Amino acid sequence: MERMTLNETIANLSSLYEELNNRWLNDTCSVSVYQVSRQKEYRDSYEKLKSTNIESLALRVITDSVNETVLGRLRNLIAENIRIYETRQDDFNQFDFDKLYPLWERYLFDNKRELLLKDKETIKDYHYPTEQERKLLLEENQFDLNQLDNDRNELYRTESLCIRQNYYSLISDISCSFGKILDSYFPIEKEKTPKEIKPVINPGLYFDMKRVSAIHHECNNIQFENLTEVDFYAILNLQPTNAKLSIKSGEKTRMSFLIHKLYEYLKTDNKKEWRTAILEVAGIDEKYYNSKYKEPESEISSRKSESFAQRINRIFE
């Protein structure tokens, strides 16, 4: 088998992380049959990542005299994976993985076993021409029951561990390791005059991912330019991020209303400082904000603004 080119290796790894990040963002962490299929996908991703020698990849970039920017997308995806885990670690680590395997086992075998047991009772009660026929059918039925038990035991042997495994934390550990190795070979230069958002309260503790996700669903690429949910979460929580909150033309009034609803939702003594910071991030003058944030709920609001206000209000109910 031919060795993959450097670009192919980076592209495959980037695609893996992109799919993985999307799955993590949309993972409901529910005890369901569907979650079992996710566990298998996470297992496959983990095995691929575990077999990846990221240091060897970094050395190939250096020895082949390739510009390190070839790793830019991959490094961003790895960083996003780490951020998703940090944002959702309570959901991921509090999930009861031990409940998944019994559910999967019942789903695969209980109905089959129940049908076979019903067949067995039917065979016992039915009047066959000879007892030999009944005996043969009962033997066949018992063979099927034994085979079902064997299949159940084989499933436990091959899949119980992976279904019960917390791949979220295992993958996150690998991502952190990858990030550190790439940073050691290709240090990221800090901007000389970075414009940082200084948290006024403990970052990440006041707008949870569920509420941010709901707002993102309503507003992304409509009120503001396209952002990932993770970047939007970081912005609202005043966490350091390279992403920018760019308001679309004609949407500043509706964004002012949204910021006001977020401001009202905050339960902290420093909420005014948060509002000042987020207005600066959004590029909204405070005088403009004060004169416009009530408009979507006023008598002079447009149908579009009125509908927007109703949808946002439902998020905060």
PDB file of C-alpha atoms in Angstrom:
ATOM      1  CA  MET A   1       0.000   0.000   0.000  1.00  0.00           C
ATOM      2  CA  GLU A   2       1.382   3.368  -1.029  1.00  0.00           C
ATOM      3  CA  ARG A   3       2.109   5.928   1.617  1.00  0.00           C
ATOM      4  CA  MET A   4      -0.328   8.837   1.567  1.00  0.00           C
ATOM      5  CA  THR A   5       1.033  12.190   0.554  1.00  0.00           C
ATOM      6  CA  LEU A   6       1.414  14.863   3.216  1.00  0.00           C
ATOM      7  CA  ASN A   7      -1.558  16.813   1.867  1.00  0.00           C
ATOM      8  CA  GLU A   8      -3.738  13.682   1.789  1.00  0.00           C
ATOM      9  CA  THR A   9      -2.848  12.867   5.398  1.00  0.00           C
ATOM     10  CA  ILE A  10      -3.667  16.380   6.589  1.00  0.00           C
ATOM     11  CA  ALA A  11      -6.900  16.476   4.549  1.00  0.00           C
ATOM     12  CA  ASN A  12      -8.096  13.118   5.928  1.00  0.00           C
ATOM     13  CA  LEU A  13      -7.338  14.131   9.493  1.00  0.00           C
ATOM     14  CA  SER A  14      -9.080  17.479   8.978  1.00  0.00           C
ATOM     15  CA  SER A  15     -12.176  15.748   7.577  1.00  0.00           C
ATOM     16  CA  LEU A  16     -12.244  13.399  10.547  1.00  0.00           C
ATOM     17  CA  TYR A  17     -12.166  16.317  12.986  1.00  0.00           C
ATOM     18  CA  GLU A  18     -14.774  18.277  11.034  1.00  0.00           C
ATOM     19  CA  GLU A  19     -17.246  15.369  11.152  1.00  0.00           C
ATOM     20  CA  LEU A  20     -16.422  14.673  14.793  1.00  0.00           C
ATOM     21  CA  ASN A  21     -16.951  18.313  15.824  1.00  0.00           C
ATOM     22  CA  ASN A  22     -20.324  18.437  14.071  1.00  0.00           C
ATOM     23  CA  ARG A  23     -21.402  15.246  15.828  1.00  0.00           C
ATOM     24  CA  TRP A  24     -20.334  16.602  19.214  1.00  0.00           C
ATOM     25  CA  LEU A  25     -22.178  19.872  18.690  1.00  0.00           C
ATOM     26  CA  ASN A  26     -25.407  18.043  17.822  1.00  0.00           C
ATOM     27  CA  ASP A  27     -25.045  15.178  20.283  1.00  0.00           C
ATOM     28  CA  THR A  28     -28.106  15.066  22.559  1.00  0.00           C
ATOM     29  CA  CYS A  29     -26.397  12.633  24.978  1.00  0.00           C
ATOM     30  CA  SER A  30     -29.589  10.621  25.317  1.00  0.00           C
ATOM     31  CA  VAL A  31     -29.897   7.018  26.448  1.00  0.00           C
ATOM     32  CA  SER A  32     -31.173   5.671  23.136  1.00  0.00           C
ATOM     33  CA  VAL A  33     -30.438   3.166  20.392  1.00  0.00           C
ATOM     34  CA  TYR A  34     -29.280   6.069  18.223  1.00  0.00           C
ATOM     35  CA  GLN A  35     -26.668   6.957  20.835  1.00  0.00           C
ATOM     36  CA  VAL A  36     -25.215   3.468  20.481  1.00  0.00           C
ATOM     37  CA  SER A  37     -24.512   4.146  16.801  1.00  0.00           C
ATOM     38  CA  ARG A  38     -22.812   7.390  17.851  1.00  0.00           C
ATOM     39  CA  GLN A  39     -20.645   5.469  20.297  1.00  0.00           C
ATOM     40  CA  LYS A  40     -19.477   3.227  17.469  1.00  0.00           C
ATOM     41  CA  GLU A  41     -18.682   6.271  15.324  1.00  0.00           C
ATOM     42  CA  TYR A  42     -16.730   7.798  18.222  1.00  0.00           C
ATOM     43  CA  ARG A  43     -14.874   4.512  18.716  1.00  0.00           C
ATOM     44  CA  ASP A  44     -13.820   4.491  15.054  1.00  0.00           C
ATOM     45  CA  SER A  45     -12.702   8.134  15.258  1.00  0.00           C
ATOM     46  CA  TYR A  46     -10.767   7.436  18.451  1.00  0.00           C
ATOM     47  CA  GLU A  47      -8.981   4.436  16.924  1.00  0.00           C
ATOM     48  CA  LYS A  48      -7.962   6.494  13.880  1.00  0.00           C
ATOM     49  CA  LEU A  49      -6.703   9.357  16.042  1.00  0.00           C
ATOM     50  CA  LYS A  50      -4.866   6.988  18.376  1.00  0.00           C
ATOM     51  CA  SER A  51      -3.028   5.471  15.417  1.00  0.00           C
ATOM     52  CA  THR A  52      -2.009   8.914  14.104  1.00  0.00           C
ATOM     53  CA  ASN A  53       1.564   9.969  14.781  1.00  0.00           C
ATOM     54  CA  ILE A  54       1.118  13.739  14.855  1.00  0.00           C
ATOM     55  CA  GLU A  55       4.789  14.337  15.623  1.00  0.00           C
ATOM     56  CA  SER A  56       5.766  12.424  12.502  1.00  0.00           C
ATOM     57  CA  LEU A  57       3.332  14.595  10.549  1.00  0.00           C
ATOM     58  CA  ALA A  58       4.950  17.763  11.927  1.00  0.00           C
ATOM     59  CA  LEU A  59       8.406  16.472  11.026  1.00  0.00           C
ATOM     60  CA  ARG A  60       7.268  15.712   7.465  1.00  0.00           C
ATOM     61  CA  VAL A  61       6.131  19.335   7.119  1.00  0.00           C
ATOM     62  CA  ILE A  62       9.607  20.470   8.232  1.00  0.00           C
ATOM     63  CA  THR A  63      11.691  17.976   6.250  1.00  0.00           C
ATOM     64  CA  ASP A  64       9.643  18.509   3.074  1.00  0.00           C
ATOM     65  CA  SER A  65      10.122  22.274   3.476  1.00  0.00           C
ATOM     66  CA  VAL A  66       6.357  22.851   3.339  1.00  0.00           C
ATOM     67  CA  ASN A  67       4.909  26.113   4.639  1.00  0.00           C
ATOM     68  CA  GLU A  68       3.370  25.461   8.059  1.00  0.00           C
ATOM     69  CA  THR A  69       0.152  27.193   6.949  1.00  0.00           C
ATOM     70  CA  VAL A  70      -0.786  23.852   5.382  1.00  0.00           C
ATOM     71  CA  LEU A  71      -1.683  22.835   8.947  1.00  0.00           C
ATOM     72  CA  GLY A  72      -3.863  25.902   9.581  1.00  0.00           C
ATOM     73  CA  ARG A  73      -7.281  24.313   9.047  1.00  0.00           C
ATOM     74  CA  LEU A  74      -6.343  21.157  10.954  1.00  0.00           C
ATOM     75  CA  ARG A  75      -5.050  23.164  13.926  1.00  0.00           C
ATOM     76  CA  ASN A  76      -8.247  25.228  14.020  1.00  0.00           C
ATOM     77  CA  LEU A  77     -10.380  22.066  13.963  1.00  0.00           C
ATOM     78  CA  ILE A  78      -8.330  20.503  16.774  1.00  0.00           C
ATOM     79  CA  ALA A  79      -8.716  23.700  18.827  1.00  0.00           C
ATOM     80  CA  GLU A  80     -12.453  23.690  18.149  1.00  0.00           C
ATOM     81  CA  ASN A  81     -12.704  20.073  19.300  1.00  0.00           C
ATOM     82  CA  ILE A  82     -11.012  21.007  22.577  1.00  0.00           C
ATOM     83  CA  ARG A  83     -13.347  23.971  23.038  1.00  0.00           C
ATOM     84  CA  ILE A  84     -16.461  21.883  22.352  1.00  0.00           C
ATOM     85  CA  TYR A  85     -15.344  19.395  24.994  1.00  0.00           C
ATOM     86  CA  GLU A  86     -14.642  22.146  27.519  1.00  0.00           C
ATOM     87  CA  THR A  87     -18.042  23.695  26.794  1.00  0.00           C
ATOM     88  CA  ARG A  88     -20.002  20.431  26.990  1.00  0.00           C
ATOM     89  CA  GLN A  89     -17.910  18.399  29.412  1.00  0.00           C
ATOM     90  CA  ASP A  90     -20.712  18.278  31.989  1.00  0.00           C
ATOM     91  CA  ASP A  91     -23.053  16.740  29.393  1.00  0.00           C
ATOM     92  CA  PHE A  92     -20.371  14.335  28.204  1.00  0.00           C
ATOM     93  CA  ASN A  93     -18.933  13.222  31.537  1.00  0.00           C
ATOM     94  CA  GLN A  94     -22.212  12.947  33.439  1.00  0.00           C
ATOM     95  CA  PHE A  95     -23.744  10.702  30.786  1.00  0.00           C
ATOM     96  CA  ASP A  96     -24.615   7.241  32.130  1.00  0.00           C
ATOM     97  CA  PHE A  97     -22.810   5.007  29.612  1.00  0.00           C
ATOM     98  CA  ASP A  98     -23.633   1.862  31.614  1.00  0.00           C
ATOM     99  CA  LYS A  99     -27.299   2.192  30.618  1.00  0.00           C
ATOM    100  CA  LEU A 100     -26.515   2.016  26.895  1.00  0.00           C
ATOM    101  CA  TYR A 101     -25.422  -1.593  26.534  1.00  0.00           C
ATOM    102  CA  PRO A 102     -28.446  -3.188  28.272  1.00  0.00           C
ATOM    103  CA  LEU A 103     -30.690  -1.026  26.076  1.00  0.00           C
ATOM    104  CA  TRP A 104     -28.850  -2.154  22.935  1.00  0.00           C
ATOM    105  CA  GLU A 105     -29.011  -5.785  23.993  1.00  0.00           C
ATOM    106  CA  ARG A 106     -32.765  -5.631  24.626  1.00  0.00           C
ATOM    107  CA  TYR A 107     -33.292  -3.902  21.289  1.00  0.00           C
ATOM    108  CA  LEU A 108     -31.457  -6.645  19.379  1.00  0.00           C
ATOM    109  CA  PHE A 109     -32.628  -9.770  21.213  1.00  0.00           C
ATOM    110  CA  ASP A 110     -35.710  -9.422  23.396  1.00  0.00           C
ATOM    111  CA  ASN A 111     -38.321  -9.444  20.617  1.00  0.00           C
ATOM    112  CA  LYS A 112     -36.604 -12.337  18.831  1.00  0.00           C
ATOM    113  CA  ARG A 113     -36.491 -14.366  22.033  1.00  0.00           C
ATOM    114  CA  GLU A 114     -40.098 -13.591  22.839  1.00  0.00           C
ATOM    115  CA  LEU A 115     -41.213 -14.803  19.380  1.00  0.00           C
ATOM    116  CA  LEU A 116     -39.205 -18.001  19.714  1.00  0.00           C
ATOM    117  CA  LEU A 117     -40.724 -18.716  23.140  1.00  0.00           C
ATOM    118  CA  LYS A 118     -44.213 -18.142  21.736  1.00  0.00           C
ATOM    119  CA  ASP A 119     -43.427 -20.517  18.890  1.00  0.00           C
ATOM    120  CA  LYS A 120     -42.282 -23.071  21.432  1.00  0.00           C
ATOM    121  CA  GLU A 121     -45.613 -22.911  23.276  1.00  0.00           C
ATOM    122  CA  THR A 122     -47.499 -23.143  19.997  1.00  0.00           C
ATOM    123  CA  ILE A 123     -45.527 -26.242  19.002  1.00  0.00           C
ATOM    124  CA  LYS A 124     -46.278 -27.856  22.367  1.00  0.00           C
ATOM    125  CA  ASP A 125     -50.020 -27.208  22.096  1.00  0.00           C
ATOM    126  CA  TYR A 126     -50.540 -27.981  18.403  1.00  0.00           C
ATOM    127  CA  HIS A 127     -51.893 -31.424  17.410  1.00  0.00           C
ATOM    128  CA  TYR A 128     -49.322 -32.845  15.017  1.00  0.00           C
ATOM    129  CA  PRO A 129     -49.888 -36.097  13.168  1.00  0.00           C
ATOM    130  CA  THR A 130     -46.959 -37.647  15.048  1.00  0.00           C
ATOM    131  CA  GLU A 131     -44.961 -36.845  18.141  1.00  0.00           C
ATOM    132  CA  GLN A 132     -41.812 -37.136  16.053  1.00  0.00           C
ATOM    133  CA  GLU A 133     -42.764 -33.985  14.135  1.00  0.00           C
ATOM    134  CA  ARG A 134     -43.330 -32.117  17.384  1.00  0.00           C
ATOM    135  CA  LYS A 135     -39.998 -33.301  18.710  1.00  0.00           C
ATOM    136  CA  LEU A 136     -38.124 -32.141  15.595  1.00  0.00           C
ATOM    137  CA  LEU A 137     -39.761 -28.722  15.675  1.00  0.00           C
ATOM    138  CA  LEU A 138     -38.982 -28.306  19.378  1.00  0.00           C
ATOM    139  CA  GLU A 139     -35.372 -29.252  18.713  1.00  0.00           C
ATOM    140  CA  GLU A 140     -35.171 -26.653  15.934  1.00  0.00           C
ATOM    141  CA  ASN A 141     -36.729 -24.086  18.217  1.00  0.00           C
ATOM    142  CA  GLN A 142     -34.262 -24.864  20.994  1.00  0.00           C
ATOM    143  CA  PHE A 143     -31.398 -24.626  18.514  1.00  0.00           C
ATOM    144  CA  ASP A 144     -32.562 -21.128  17.531  1.00  0.00           C
ATOM    145  CA  LEU A 145     -32.844 -20.130  21.195  1.00  0.00           C
ATOM    146  CA  ASN A 146     -29.335 -21.411  21.884  1.00  0.00           C
ATOM    147  CA  GLN A 147     -28.006 -19.580  18.831  1.00  0.00           C
ATOM    148  CA  LEU A 148     -29.658 -16.385  20.022  1.00  0.00           C
ATOM    149  CA  ASP A 149     -27.952 -16.770  23.404  1.00  0.00           C
ATOM    150  CA  ASN A 150     -24.630 -17.373  21.669  1.00  0.00           C
ATOM    151  CA  ASP A 151     -25.128 -14.230  19.589  1.00  0.00           C
ATOM    152  CA  ARG A 152     -25.931 -12.291  22.740  1.00  0.00           C
ATOM    153  CA  ASN A 153     -22.759 -13.544  24.428  1.00  0.00           C
ATOM    154  CA  GLU A 154     -20.692 -12.698  21.342  1.00  0.00           C
ATOM    155  CA  LEU A 155     -22.153  -9.201  21.241  1.00  0.00           C
ATOM    156  CA  TYR A 156     -21.229  -8.684  24.899  1.00  0.00           C
ATOM    157  CA  ARG A 157     -17.697  -9.917  24.218  1.00  0.00           C
ATOM    158  CA  THR A 158     -17.137  -7.663  21.186  1.00  0.00           C
ATOM    159  CA  GLU A 159     -19.190  -4.523  21.848  1.00  0.00           C
ATOM    160  CA  SER A 160     -20.022  -4.036  25.525  1.00  0.00           C
ATOM    161  CA  LEU A 161     -16.744  -2.280  26.316  1.00  0.00           C
ATOM    162  CA  CYS A 162     -16.899   0.185  23.425  1.00  0.00           C
ATOM    163  CA  ILE A 163     -20.550   1.038  24.088  1.00  0.00           C
ATOM    164  CA  ARG A 164     -19.772   1.755  27.746  1.00  0.00           C
ATOM    165  CA  GLN A 165     -16.627   3.764  27.004  1.00  0.00           C
ATOM    166  CA  ASN A 166     -16.390   7.554  27.439  1.00  0.00           C
ATOM    167  CA  TYR A 167     -14.820   8.420  24.100  1.00  0.00           C
ATOM    168  CA  TYR A 168     -15.452  12.132  24.638  1.00  0.00           C
ATOM    169  CA  SER A 169     -12.715  12.409  27.245  1.00  0.00           C
ATOM    170  CA  LEU A 170     -10.372   9.992  25.438  1.00  0.00           C
ATOM    171  CA  ILE A 171     -10.630  11.954  22.190  1.00  0.00           C
ATOM    172  CA  SER A 172     -10.243  15.254  24.030  1.00  0.00           C
ATOM    173  CA  ASP A 173      -7.012  13.998  25.628  1.00  0.00           C
ATOM    174  CA  ILE A 174      -5.641  13.096  22.193  1.00  0.00           C
ATOM    175  CA  SER A 175      -6.682  16.493  20.790  1.00  0.00           C
ATOM    176  CA  CYS A 176      -4.905  18.290  23.636  1.00  0.00           C
ATOM    177  CA  SER A 177      -1.807  16.190  22.970  1.00  0.00           C
ATOM    178  CA  PHE A 178      -1.971  16.959  19.233  1.00  0.00           C
ATOM    179  CA  GLY A 179      -2.356  20.662  19.946  1.00  0.00           C
ATOM    180  CA  LYS A 180       0.652  20.766  22.271  1.00  0.00           C
ATOM    181  CA  ILE A 181       2.876  18.872  19.827  1.00  0.00           C
ATOM    182  CA  LEU A 182       1.962  21.118  16.891  1.00  0.00           C
ATOM    183  CA  ASP A 183       2.424  24.222  19.050  1.00  0.00           C
ATOM    184  CA  SER A 184       5.878  23.009  20.082  1.00  0.00           C
ATOM    185  CA  TYR A 185       6.988  22.621  16.455  1.00  0.00           C
ATOM    186  CA  PHE A 186       5.098  25.615  15.070  1.00  0.00           C
ATOM    187  CA  PRO A 187       4.578  28.221  17.838  1.00  0.00           C
ATOM    188  CA  ILE A 188       1.747  30.634  17.172  1.00  0.00           C
ATOM    189  CA  GLU A 189       2.987  34.204  17.231  1.00  0.00           C
ATOM    190  CA  LYS A 190       0.865  36.502  19.342  1.00  0.00           C
ATOM    191  CA  GLU A 191      -0.272  39.784  17.863  1.00  0.00           C
ATOM    192  CA  LYS A 192       1.700  42.742  19.125  1.00  0.00           C
ATOM    193  CA  THR A 193      -1.428  44.697  19.994  1.00  0.00           C
ATOM    194  CA  PRO A 194      -4.145  42.116  20.419  1.00  0.00           C
ATOM    195  CA  LYS A 195      -7.639  43.335  21.037  1.00  0.00           C
ATOM    196  CA  GLU A 196      -8.773  41.068  23.811  1.00  0.00           C
ATOM    197  CA  ILE A 197     -12.126  40.817  25.492  1.00  0.00           C
ATOM    198  CA  LYS A 198     -11.584  40.975  29.215  1.00  0.00           C
ATOM    199  CA  PRO A 199     -14.098  38.881  31.121  1.00  0.00           C
ATOM    200  CA  VAL A 200     -15.988  40.879  33.718  1.00  0.00           C
ATOM    201  CA  ILE A 201     -17.325  37.765  35.412  1.00  0.00           C
ATOM    202  CA  ASN A 202     -16.225  34.135  35.383  1.00  0.00           C
ATOM    203  CA  PRO A 203     -16.215  33.277  31.658  1.00  0.00           C
ATOM    204  CA  GLY A 204     -18.497  30.540  30.425  1.00  0.00           C
ATOM    205  CA  LEU A 205     -20.667  30.325  33.513  1.00  0.00           C
ATOM    206  CA  TYR A 206     -23.604  32.543  32.672  1.00  0.00           C
ATOM    207  CA  PHE A 207     -24.867  31.628  29.188  1.00  0.00           C
ATOM    208  CA  ASP A 208     -25.140  27.859  28.853  1.00  0.00           C
ATOM    209  CA  MET A 209     -24.664  26.047  25.550  1.00  0.00           C
ATOM    210  CA  LYS A 210     -28.328  25.046  25.275  1.00  0.00           C
ATOM    211  CA  ARG A 211     -29.540  28.667  25.316  1.00  0.00           C
ATOM    212  CA  VAL A 212     -26.684  29.872  23.102  1.00  0.00           C
ATOM    213  CA  SER A 213     -27.490  27.112  20.611  1.00  0.00           C
ATOM    214  CA  ALA A 214     -31.139  28.173  20.463  1.00  0.00           C
ATOM    215  CA  ILE A 215     -30.175  31.801  19.784  1.00  0.00           C
ATOM    216  CA  HIS A 216     -27.595  30.684  17.216  1.00  0.00           C
ATOM    217  CA  HIS A 217     -30.287  28.663  15.431  1.00  0.00           C
ATOM    218  CA  GLU A 218     -32.523  31.753  15.167  1.00  0.00           C
ATOM    219  CA  CYS A 219     -29.907  34.366  14.286  1.00  0.00           C
ATOM    220  CA  ASN A 220     -26.872  32.813  12.628  1.00  0.00           C
ATOM    221  CA  ASN A 221     -26.309  34.117   9.099  1.00  0.00           C
ATOM    222  CA  ILE A 222     -29.498  36.197   9.495  1.00  0.00           C
ATOM    223  CA  GLN A 223     -28.829  38.876  12.113  1.00  0.00           C
ATOM    224  CA  PHE A 224     -25.062  38.329  12.056  1.00  0.00           C
ATOM    225  CA  GLU A 225     -22.539  36.747   9.689  1.00  0.00           C
ATOM    226  CA  ASN A 226     -21.987  32.995   9.879  1.00  0.00           C
ATOM    227  CA  LEU A 227     -20.388  31.726  13.115  1.00  0.00           C
ATOM    228  CA  THR A 228     -20.008  28.275  14.616  1.00  0.00           C
ATOM    229  CA  GLU A 229     -21.984  27.621  17.797  1.00  0.00           C
ATOM    230  CA  VAL A 230     -18.731  27.294  19.729  1.00  0.00           C
ATOM    231  CA  ASP A 231     -17.469  30.676  18.524  1.00  0.00           C
ATOM    232  CA  PHE A 232     -20.824  32.307  19.285  1.00  0.00           C
ATOM    233  CA  TYR A 233     -20.717  30.778  22.775  1.00  0.00           C
ATOM    234  CA  ALA A 234     -17.219  32.195  23.317  1.00  0.00           C
ATOM    235  CA  ILE A 235     -18.287  35.662  22.145  1.00  0.00           C
ATOM    236  CA  LEU A 236     -21.345  35.866  24.390  1.00  0.00           C
ATOM    237  CA  ASN A 237     -19.321  34.618  27.329  1.00  0.00           C
ATOM    238  CA  LEU A 238     -16.524  37.118  26.616  1.00  0.00           C
ATOM    239  CA  GLN A 239     -13.976  34.350  26.140  1.00  0.00           C
ATOM    240  CA  PRO A 240     -10.897  34.851  23.938  1.00  0.00           C
ATOM    241  CA  THR A 241     -11.645  33.911  20.321  1.00  0.00           C
ATOM    242  CA  ASN A 242     -10.463  34.850  16.847  1.00  0.00           C
ATOM    243  CA  ALA A 243     -14.061  34.921  15.601  1.00  0.00           C
ATOM    244  CA  LYS A 244     -15.802  38.257  15.026  1.00  0.00           C
ATOM    245  CA  LEU A 245     -19.429  39.148  15.631  1.00  0.00           C
ATOM    246  CA  SER A 246     -20.329  40.994  12.430  1.00  0.00           C
ATOM    247  CA  ILE A 247     -23.883  42.327  12.319  1.00  0.00           C
ATOM    248  CA  LYS A 248     -25.583  42.168   8.939  1.00  0.00           C
ATOM    249  CA  SER A 249     -26.911  45.286   7.251  1.00  0.00           C
ATOM    250  CA  GLY A 250     -30.278  46.364   8.655  1.00  0.00           C
ATOM    251  CA  GLU A 251     -30.081  44.061  11.684  1.00  0.00           C
ATOM    252  CA  LYS A 252     -28.566  46.386  14.301  1.00  0.00           C
ATOM    253  CA  THR A 253     -31.928  47.175  15.934  1.00  0.00           C
ATOM    254  CA  ARG A 254     -32.864  43.514  16.263  1.00  0.00           C
ATOM    255  CA  MET A 255     -29.406  42.728  17.630  1.00  0.00           C
ATOM    256  CA  SER A 256     -29.880  45.508  20.182  1.00  0.00           C
ATOM    257  CA  PHE A 257     -33.094  43.809  21.274  1.00  0.00           C
ATOM    258  CA  LEU A 258     -31.268  40.449  21.568  1.00  0.00           C
ATOM    259  CA  ILE A 259     -28.493  41.985  23.674  1.00  0.00           C
ATOM    260  CA  HIS A 260     -31.130  43.563  25.924  1.00  0.00           C
ATOM    261  CA  LYS A 261     -32.787  40.152  26.454  1.00  0.00           C
ATOM    262  CA  LEU A 262     -29.417  38.630  27.304  1.00  0.00           C
ATOM    263  CA  TYR A 263     -28.739  41.519  29.663  1.00  0.00           C
ATOM    264  CA  GLU A 264     -32.087  40.955  31.405  1.00  0.00           C
ATOM    265  CA  TYR A 265     -31.346  37.244  31.714  1.00  0.00           C
ATOM    266  CA  LEU A 266     -28.011  37.780  33.488  1.00  0.00           C
ATOM    267  CA  LYS A 267     -28.101  37.252  37.238  1.00  0.00           C
ATOM    268  CA  THR A 268     -24.964  39.100  38.286  1.00  0.00           C
ATOM    269  CA  ASP A 269     -24.013  42.424  39.799  1.00  0.00           C
ATOM    270  CA  ASN A 270     -21.686  43.049  36.844  1.00  0.00           C
ATOM    271  CA  LYS A 271     -24.300  42.763  34.112  1.00  0.00           C
ATOM    272  CA  LYS A 272     -23.812  46.400  33.022  1.00  0.00           C
ATOM    273  CA  GLU A 273     -20.121  45.735  32.445  1.00  0.00           C
ATOM    274  CA  TRP A 274     -21.035  42.670  30.359  1.00  0.00           C
ATOM    275  CA  ARG A 275     -23.444  44.771  28.277  1.00  0.00           C
ATOM    276  CA  THR A 276     -20.815  47.463  27.654  1.00  0.00           C
ATOM    277  CA  ALA A 277     -18.311  44.818  26.547  1.00  0.00           C
ATOM    278  CA  ILE A 278     -20.690  42.953  24.226  1.00  0.00           C
ATOM    279  CA  LEU A 279     -21.895  46.204  22.617  1.00  0.00           C
ATOM    280  CA  GLU A 280     -18.281  47.038  21.844  1.00  0.00           C
ATOM    281  CA  VAL A 281     -17.738  43.570  20.374  1.00  0.00           C
ATOM    282  CA  ALA A 282     -20.865  43.944  18.223  1.00  0.00           C
ATOM    283  CA  GLY A 283     -19.922  47.459  17.131  1.00  0.00           C
ATOM    284  CA  ILE A 284     -23.128  49.022  18.498  1.00  0.00           C
ATOM    285  CA  ASP A 285     -22.936  52.491  20.005  1.00  0.00           C
ATOM    286  CA  GLU A 286     -24.486  52.609  23.486  1.00  0.00           C
ATOM    287  CA  LYS A 287     -26.628  55.643  22.584  1.00  0.00           C
ATOM    288  CA  TYR A 288     -27.974  53.773  19.559  1.00  0.00           C
ATOM    289  CA  TYR A 289     -28.651  50.721  21.715  1.00  0.00           C
ATOM    290  CA  ASN A 290     -30.564  52.751  24.317  1.00  0.00           C
ATOM    291  CA  SER A 291     -32.737  54.329  21.653  1.00  0.00           C
ATOM    292  CA  LYS A 292     -33.460  51.133  19.692  1.00  0.00           C
ATOM    293  CA  TYR A 293     -33.579  48.026  21.896  1.00  0.00           C
ATOM    294  CA  LYS A 294     -37.293  48.430  22.733  1.00  0.00           C
ATOM    295  CA  GLU A 295     -38.381  48.994  19.131  1.00  0.00           C
ATOM    296  CA  PRO A 296     -39.098  45.334  18.142  1.00  0.00           C
ATOM    297  CA  GLU A 297     -41.778  45.212  20.862  1.00  0.00           C
ATOM    298  CA  SER A 298     -43.169  48.685  20.274  1.00  0.00           C
ATOM    299  CA  GLU A 299     -46.180  49.827  18.265  1.00  0.00           C
ATOM    300  CA  ILE A 300     -43.921  51.053  15.446  1.00  0.00           C
ATOM    301  CA  SER A 301     -42.125  47.742  14.955  1.00  0.00           C
ATOM    302  CA  SER A 302     -42.160  46.036  11.565  1.00  0.00           C
ATOM    303  CA  ARG A 303     -43.719  42.620  11.118  1.00  0.00           C
ATOM    304  CA  LYS A 304     -40.212  41.136  10.797  1.00  0.00           C
ATOM    305  CA  SER A 305     -39.044  42.735  14.063  1.00  0.00           C
ATOM    306  CA  GLU A 306     -42.222  41.712  15.876  1.00  0.00           C
ATOM    307  CA  SER A 307     -41.789  38.095  14.763  1.00  0.00           C
ATOM    308  CA  PHE A 308     -38.116  38.189  15.776  1.00  0.00           C
ATOM    309  CA  ALA A 309     -38.984  39.510  19.254  1.00  0.00           C
ATOM    310  CA  GLN A 310     -41.552  36.739  19.745  1.00  0.00           C
ATOM    311  CA  ARG A 311     -39.066  34.015  18.792  1.00  0.00           C
ATOM    312  CA  ILE A 312     -36.350  35.417  21.052  1.00  0.00           C
ATOM    313  CA  ASN A 313     -38.782  35.832  23.946  1.00  0.00           C
ATOM    314  CA  ARG A 314     -39.716  32.156  23.691  1.00  0.00           C
ATOM    315  CA  ILE A 315     -36.052  31.206  24.139  1.00  0.00           C
ATOM    316  CA  PHE A 316     -35.971  33.059  27.462  1.00  0.00           C
ATOM    317  CA  GLU A 317     -39.299  31.766  28.809  1.00  0.00           C
TER     318      GLU A 317
END
